[in-house]
PDB file of C-alpha atoms in Angstrom:
ATOM      1  CA  UNK A   1      79.519  32.001  35.756  1.00  0.00           C
ATOM      2  CA  UNK A   2      76.205  32.250  37.562  1.00  0.00           C
ATOM      3  CA  UNK A   3      77.036  29.047  39.596  1.00  0.00           C
ATOM      4  CA  UNK A   4      80.410  30.425  40.381  1.00  0.00           C
ATOM      5  CA  UNK A   5      78.992  33.670  41.638  1.00  0.00           C
ATOM      6  CA  UNK A   6      76.538  31.613  43.796  1.00  0.00           C
ATOM      7  CA  UNK A   7      79.381  29.617  45.276  1.00  0.00           C
ATOM      8  CA  UNK A   8      81.590  32.699  45.968  1.00  0.00           C
ATOM      9  CA  UNK A   9      78.670  34.483  47.773  1.00  0.00           C
ATOM     10  CA  UNK A  10      77.894  31.408  49.780  1.00  0.00           C
ATOM     11  CA  UNK A  11      81.450  30.721  50.743  1.00  0.00           C
ATOM     12  CA  UNK A  12      82.207  34.225  51.848  1.00  0.00           C
ATOM     13  CA  UNK A  13      78.785  35.319  53.325  1.00  0.00           C
ATOM     14  CA  UNK A  14      76.790  32.194  53.952  1.00  0.00           C
ATOM     15  CA  UNK A  15      74.162  33.792  51.875  1.00  0.00           C
ATOM     16  CA  UNK A  16      72.215  32.474  48.836  1.00  0.00           C
ATOM     17  CA  UNK A  17      71.910  34.550  45.719  1.00  0.00           C
ATOM     18  CA  UNK A  18      68.508  36.291  44.913  1.00  0.00           C
ATOM     19  CA  UNK A  19      67.277  34.546  41.936  1.00  0.00           C
ATOM     20  CA  UNK A  20      67.201  37.423  39.468  1.00  0.00           C
ATOM     21  CA  UNK A  21      69.448  37.586  36.437  1.00  0.00           C
ATOM     22  CA  UNK A  22      70.340  40.775  34.591  1.00  0.00           C
ATOM     23  CA  UNK A  23      72.522  40.156  31.471  1.00  0.00           C
ATOM     24  CA  UNK A  24      75.475  42.284  31.573  1.00  0.00           C
ATOM     25  CA  UNK A  25      75.194  45.297  29.419  1.00  0.00           C
ATOM     26  CA  UNK A  26      71.748  43.974  28.542  1.00  0.00           C
ATOM     27  CA  UNK A  27      73.555  41.639  25.914  1.00  0.00           C
ATOM     28  CA  UNK A  28      71.814  38.230  25.851  1.00  0.00           C
ATOM     29  CA  UNK A  29      70.934  35.348  23.603  1.00  0.00           C
ATOM     30  CA  UNK A  30      68.236  32.640  23.833  1.00  0.00           C
ATOM     31  CA  UNK A  31      70.821  30.109  25.267  1.00  0.00           C
ATOM     32  CA  UNK A  32      71.928  32.316  28.201  1.00  0.00           C
ATOM     33  CA  UNK A  33      68.287  33.144  29.051  1.00  0.00           C
ATOM     34  CA  UNK A  34      67.442  29.426  29.011  1.00  0.00           C
ATOM     35  CA  UNK A  35      70.467  28.593  31.252  1.00  0.00           C
ATOM     36  CA  UNK A  36      69.483  31.238  33.666  1.00  0.00           C
ATOM     37  CA  UNK A  37      65.915  29.873  33.768  1.00  0.00           C
ATOM     38  CA  UNK A  38      67.187  26.340  34.319  1.00  0.00           C
ATOM     39  CA  UNK A  39      69.074  27.585  37.370  1.00  0.00           C
ATOM     40  CA  UNK A  40      65.846  29.021  38.685  1.00  0.00           C
ATOM     41  CA  UNK A  41      66.495  32.696  37.799  1.00  0.00           C
ATOM     42  CA  UNK A  42      63.994  35.221  36.427  1.00  0.00           C
ATOM     43  CA  UNK A  43      65.406  37.483  33.933  1.00  0.00           C
ATOM     44  CA  UNK A  44      64.811  41.124  34.724  1.00  0.00           C
ATOM     45  CA  UNK A  45      65.796  43.987  32.392  1.00  0.00           C
ATOM     46  CA  UNK A  46      65.816  47.618  33.096  1.00  0.00           C
ATOM     47  CA  UNK A  47      63.369  50.020  31.495  1.00  0.00           C
ATOM     48  CA  UNK A  48      65.357  53.146  32.345  1.00  0.00           C
ATOM     49  CA  UNK A  49      69.145  53.772  32.370  1.00  0.00           C
ATOM     50  CA  UNK A  50      71.489  56.609  31.513  1.00  0.00           C
ATOM     51  CA  UNK A  51      75.203  57.009  30.972  1.00  0.00           C
ATOM     52  CA  UNK A  52      76.348  56.830  34.611  1.00  0.00           C
ATOM     53  CA  UNK A  53      78.952  53.963  34.497  1.00  0.00           C
ATOM     54  CA  UNK A  54      82.106  55.880  33.468  1.00  0.00           C
ATOM     55  CA  UNK A  55      83.921  57.118  36.538  1.00  0.00           C
ATOM     56  CA  UNK A  56      85.897  59.546  34.495  1.00  0.00           C
ATOM     57  CA  UNK A  57      82.848  61.000  32.721  1.00  0.00           C
ATOM     58  CA  UNK A  58      80.244  61.503  35.253  1.00  0.00           C
ATOM     59  CA  UNK A  59      77.177  63.441  34.104  1.00  0.00           C
ATOM     60  CA  UNK A  60      76.252  66.644  35.749  1.00  0.00           C
ATOM     61  CA  UNK A  61      74.022  66.153  38.759  1.00  0.00           C
ATOM     62  CA  UNK A  62      71.144  68.468  38.093  1.00  0.00           C
ATOM     63  CA  UNK A  63      70.755  67.368  34.409  1.00  0.00           C
ATOM     64  CA  UNK A  64      70.837  63.799  35.582  1.00  0.00           C
ATOM     65  CA  UNK A  65      68.265  64.426  38.184  1.00  0.00           C
ATOM     66  CA  UNK A  66      65.985  65.965  35.562  1.00  0.00           C
ATOM     67  CA  UNK A  67      66.486  63.411  33.097  1.00  0.00           C
ATOM     68  CA  UNK A  68      65.655  60.686  35.560  1.00  0.00           C
ATOM     69  CA  UNK A  69      62.587  62.482  36.803  1.00  0.00           C
ATOM     70  CA  UNK A  70      61.227  62.958  33.273  1.00  0.00           C
ATOM     71  CA  UNK A  71      61.847  59.434  32.216  1.00  0.00           C
ATOM     72  CA  UNK A  72      60.327  57.759  35.260  1.00  0.00           C
ATOM     73  CA  UNK A  73      57.140  55.697  34.494  1.00  0.00           C
ATOM     74  CA  UNK A  74      54.940  53.276  36.431  1.00  0.00           C
ATOM     75  CA  UNK A  75      56.553  49.912  36.755  1.00  0.00           C
ATOM     76  CA  UNK A  76      59.991  51.474  36.125  1.00  0.00           C
ATOM     77  CA  UNK A  77      63.087  49.346  36.782  1.00  0.00           C
ATOM     78  CA  UNK A  78      65.989  51.772  36.894  1.00  0.00           C
ATOM     79  CA  UNK A  79      69.614  50.734  36.286  1.00  0.00           C
ATOM     80  CA  UNK A  80      71.870  53.055  38.427  1.00  0.00           C
ATOM     81  CA  UNK A  81      75.474  51.966  38.651  1.00  0.00           C
ATOM     82  CA  UNK A  82      76.795  51.982  42.264  1.00  0.00           C
ATOM     83  CA  UNK A  83      80.155  53.500  41.524  1.00  0.00           C
ATOM     84  CA  UNK A  84      78.483  56.672  40.111  1.00  0.00           C
ATOM     85  CA  UNK A  85      79.471  59.759  42.068  1.00  0.00           C
ATOM     86  CA  UNK A  86      76.466  61.479  40.344  1.00  0.00           C
ATOM     87  CA  UNK A  87      73.979  58.947  41.550  1.00  0.00           C
ATOM     88  CA  UNK A  88      75.249  59.318  45.092  1.00  0.00           C
ATOM     89  CA  UNK A  89      74.711  63.018  44.822  1.00  0.00           C
ATOM     90  CA  UNK A  90      71.151  62.904  43.366  1.00  0.00           C
ATOM     91  CA  UNK A  91      69.577  59.793  44.807  1.00  0.00           C
ATOM     92  CA  UNK A  92      67.948  61.282  47.918  1.00  0.00           C
ATOM     93  CA  UNK A  93      66.516  64.261  46.070  1.00  0.00           C
ATOM     94  CA  UNK A  94      65.228  61.833  43.288  1.00  0.00           C
ATOM     95  CA  UNK A  95      63.417  59.558  45.752  1.00  0.00           C
ATOM     96  CA  UNK A  96      61.874  62.603  47.746  1.00  0.00           C
ATOM     97  CA  UNK A  97      60.700  64.223  44.428  1.00  0.00           C
ATOM     98  CA  UNK A  98      59.231  60.959  43.055  1.00  0.00           C
ATOM     99  CA  UNK A  99      57.374  60.251  46.437  1.00  0.00           C
ATOM    100  CA  UNK A 100      55.946  63.790  46.233  1.00  0.00           C
ATOM    101  CA  UNK A 101      54.688  62.895  42.722  1.00  0.00           C
ATOM    102  CA  UNK A 102      52.939  59.772  44.090  1.00  0.00           C
ATOM    103  CA  UNK A 103      55.365  57.064  43.180  1.00  0.00           C
ATOM    104  CA  UNK A 104      56.127  54.285  45.401  1.00  0.00           C
ATOM    105  CA  UNK A 105      59.384  52.331  45.764  1.00  0.00           C
ATOM    106  CA  UNK A 106      59.542  48.546  46.214  1.00  0.00           C
ATOM    107  CA  UNK A 107      61.800  45.560  46.036  1.00  0.00           C
ATOM    108  CA  UNK A 108      62.013  43.657  42.815  1.00  0.00           C
ATOM    109  CA  UNK A 109      60.312  40.771  44.434  1.00  0.00           C
ATOM    110  CA  UNK A 110      57.280  42.925  45.233  1.00  0.00           C
ATOM    111  CA  UNK A 111      57.176  44.247  41.644  1.00  0.00           C
ATOM    112  CA  UNK A 112      57.545  40.817  39.899  1.00  0.00           C
ATOM    113  CA  UNK A 113      55.476  38.923  42.338  1.00  0.00           C
ATOM    114  CA  UNK A 114      52.569  41.443  42.048  1.00  0.00           C
ATOM    115  CA  UNK A 115      51.909  40.600  38.544  1.00  0.00           C
ATOM    116  CA  UNK A 116      51.596  44.314  37.817  1.00  0.00           C
ATOM    117  CA  UNK A 117      53.975  46.971  36.742  1.00  0.00           C
ATOM    118  CA  UNK A 118      51.611  49.970  37.333  1.00  0.00           C
TER     119      UNK A 118
END
Protein backbone atom coordinates (compact mmCIF):
# COMPACT_ATOMS: atom_id res chain seq x y z
CA UNK A 1 0.00 0.00 0.00
CA UNK A 2 2.84 2.39 0.78
CA UNK A 3 4.50 1.73 -2.58
CA UNK A 4 1.15 2.19 -4.32
CA UNK A 5 0.64 5.55 -2.63
CA UNK A 6 4.17 6.58 -3.61
CA UNK A 7 3.44 5.65 -7.24
CA UNK A 8 0.15 7.57 -7.34
CA UNK A 9 1.69 10.70 -5.81
CA UNK A 10 4.63 10.57 -8.22
CA UNK A 11 2.38 9.95 -11.24
CA UNK A 12 -0.03 12.79 -10.54
CA UNK A 13 2.29 15.40 -9.00
CA UNK A 14 5.86 14.44 -9.85
CA UNK A 15 6.63 14.59 -6.11
CA UNK A 16 8.12 12.00 -3.80
CA UNK A 17 6.50 11.00 -0.52
CA UNK A 18 7.95 12.31 2.70
CA UNK A 19 9.42 9.30 4.46
CA UNK A 20 7.13 9.26 7.50
CA UNK A 21 4.66 6.54 8.30
CA UNK A 22 1.67 6.89 10.60
CA UNK A 23 -0.16 3.60 10.93
CA UNK A 24 -3.85 4.19 10.17
CA UNK A 25 -5.83 4.44 13.41
CA UNK A 26 -2.57 3.81 15.26
CA UNK A 27 -3.01 0.07 14.62
CA UNK A 28 0.24 -1.71 13.89
CA UNK A 29 2.17 -4.91 14.22
CA UNK A 30 5.89 -5.59 14.12
CA UNK A 31 5.66 -6.71 10.48
CA UNK A 32 4.15 -3.49 9.13
CA UNK A 33 6.61 -1.37 11.11
CA UNK A 34 9.49 -3.44 9.70
CA UNK A 35 8.15 -3.07 6.14
CA UNK A 36 7.86 0.69 6.53
CA UNK A 37 11.44 0.79 7.82
CA UNK A 38 12.69 -1.34 4.90
CA UNK A 39 11.12 1.22 2.56
CA UNK A 40 13.04 3.99 4.32
CA UNK A 41 10.18 5.35 6.44
CA UNK A 42 10.37 6.57 10.01
CA UNK A 43 7.28 5.62 11.98
CA UNK A 44 5.77 8.55 13.85
CA UNK A 45 2.89 8.31 16.28
CA UNK A 46 0.89 11.16 17.70
CA UNK A 47 0.97 12.08 21.35
CA UNK A 48 -2.26 14.07 21.31
CA UNK A 49 -5.53 13.40 19.51
CA UNK A 50 -9.20 13.88 20.18
CA UNK A 51 -12.49 12.79 18.59
CA UNK A 52 -12.51 15.07 15.55
CA UNK A 53 -12.80 12.56 12.69
CA UNK A 54 -16.58 12.10 12.44
CA UNK A 55 -18.07 14.76 10.15
CA UNK A 56 -21.53 14.15 11.61
CA UNK A 57 -20.42 14.45 15.27
CA UNK A 58 -18.07 17.42 15.36
CA UNK A 59 -17.09 18.49 18.87
CA UNK A 60 -17.98 21.96 20.12
CA UNK A 61 -15.29 24.47 19.18
CA UNK A 62 -14.61 26.16 22.54
CA UNK A 63 -14.42 22.88 24.45
CA UNK A 64 -12.13 21.42 21.81
CA UNK A 65 -9.84 24.45 21.95
CA UNK A 66 -9.64 24.22 25.74
CA UNK A 67 -8.99 20.46 25.58
CA UNK A 68 -6.14 20.89 23.09
CA UNK A 69 -4.55 23.75 25.03
CA UNK A 70 -4.59 21.86 28.33
CA UNK A 71 -3.19 18.67 26.77
CA UNK A 72 -0.39 20.24 24.73
CA UNK A 73 3.09 19.39 25.97
CA UNK A 74 6.70 19.84 24.84
CA UNK A 75 7.41 17.71 21.79
CA UNK A 76 3.69 17.26 21.17
CA UNK A 77 2.76 15.64 17.89
CA UNK A 78 -0.90 16.41 17.40
CA UNK A 79 -3.22 14.42 15.17
CA UNK A 80 -5.89 16.70 13.72
CA UNK A 81 -8.07 15.37 10.94
CA UNK A 82 -8.27 17.74 7.96
CA UNK A 83 -11.99 17.26 7.32
CA UNK A 84 -12.90 18.55 10.79
CA UNK A 85 -14.98 21.73 10.71
CA UNK A 86 -14.11 22.27 14.38
CA UNK A 87 -10.39 22.16 13.67
CA UNK A 88 -10.79 24.77 10.93
CA UNK A 89 -12.64 27.00 13.40
CA UNK A 90 -10.12 26.75 16.24
CA UNK A 91 -6.73 26.28 14.61
CA UNK A 92 -5.76 29.95 14.32
CA UNK A 93 -6.73 30.70 17.94
CA UNK A 94 -4.92 27.57 19.12
CA UNK A 95 -1.70 28.60 17.37
CA UNK A 96 -1.88 32.18 18.65
CA UNK A 97 -2.56 31.00 22.22
CA UNK A 98 0.24 28.45 22.23
CA UNK A 99 2.75 30.93 20.81
CA UNK A 100 1.77 33.36 23.58
CA UNK A 101 2.53 30.55 26.05
CA UNK A 102 6.02 30.21 24.54
CA UNK A 103 5.48 27.17 22.32
CA UNK A 104 7.07 26.97 18.90
CA UNK A 105 5.76 25.06 15.91
CA UNK A 106 7.95 23.15 13.50
CA UNK A 107 7.86 20.62 10.72
CA UNK A 108 8.10 16.97 11.70
CA UNK A 109 11.53 16.87 9.99
CA UNK A 110 12.81 19.45 12.45
CA UNK A 111 11.40 17.64 15.47
CA UNK A 112 12.66 14.21 14.44
CA UNK A 113 16.07 15.39 13.28
CA UNK A 114 16.70 17.55 16.36
CA UNK A 115 16.99 14.47 18.52
CA UNK A 116 14.96 16.34 21.10
CA UNK A 117 11.27 16.49 21.85
CA UNK A 118 11.43 19.31 24.39
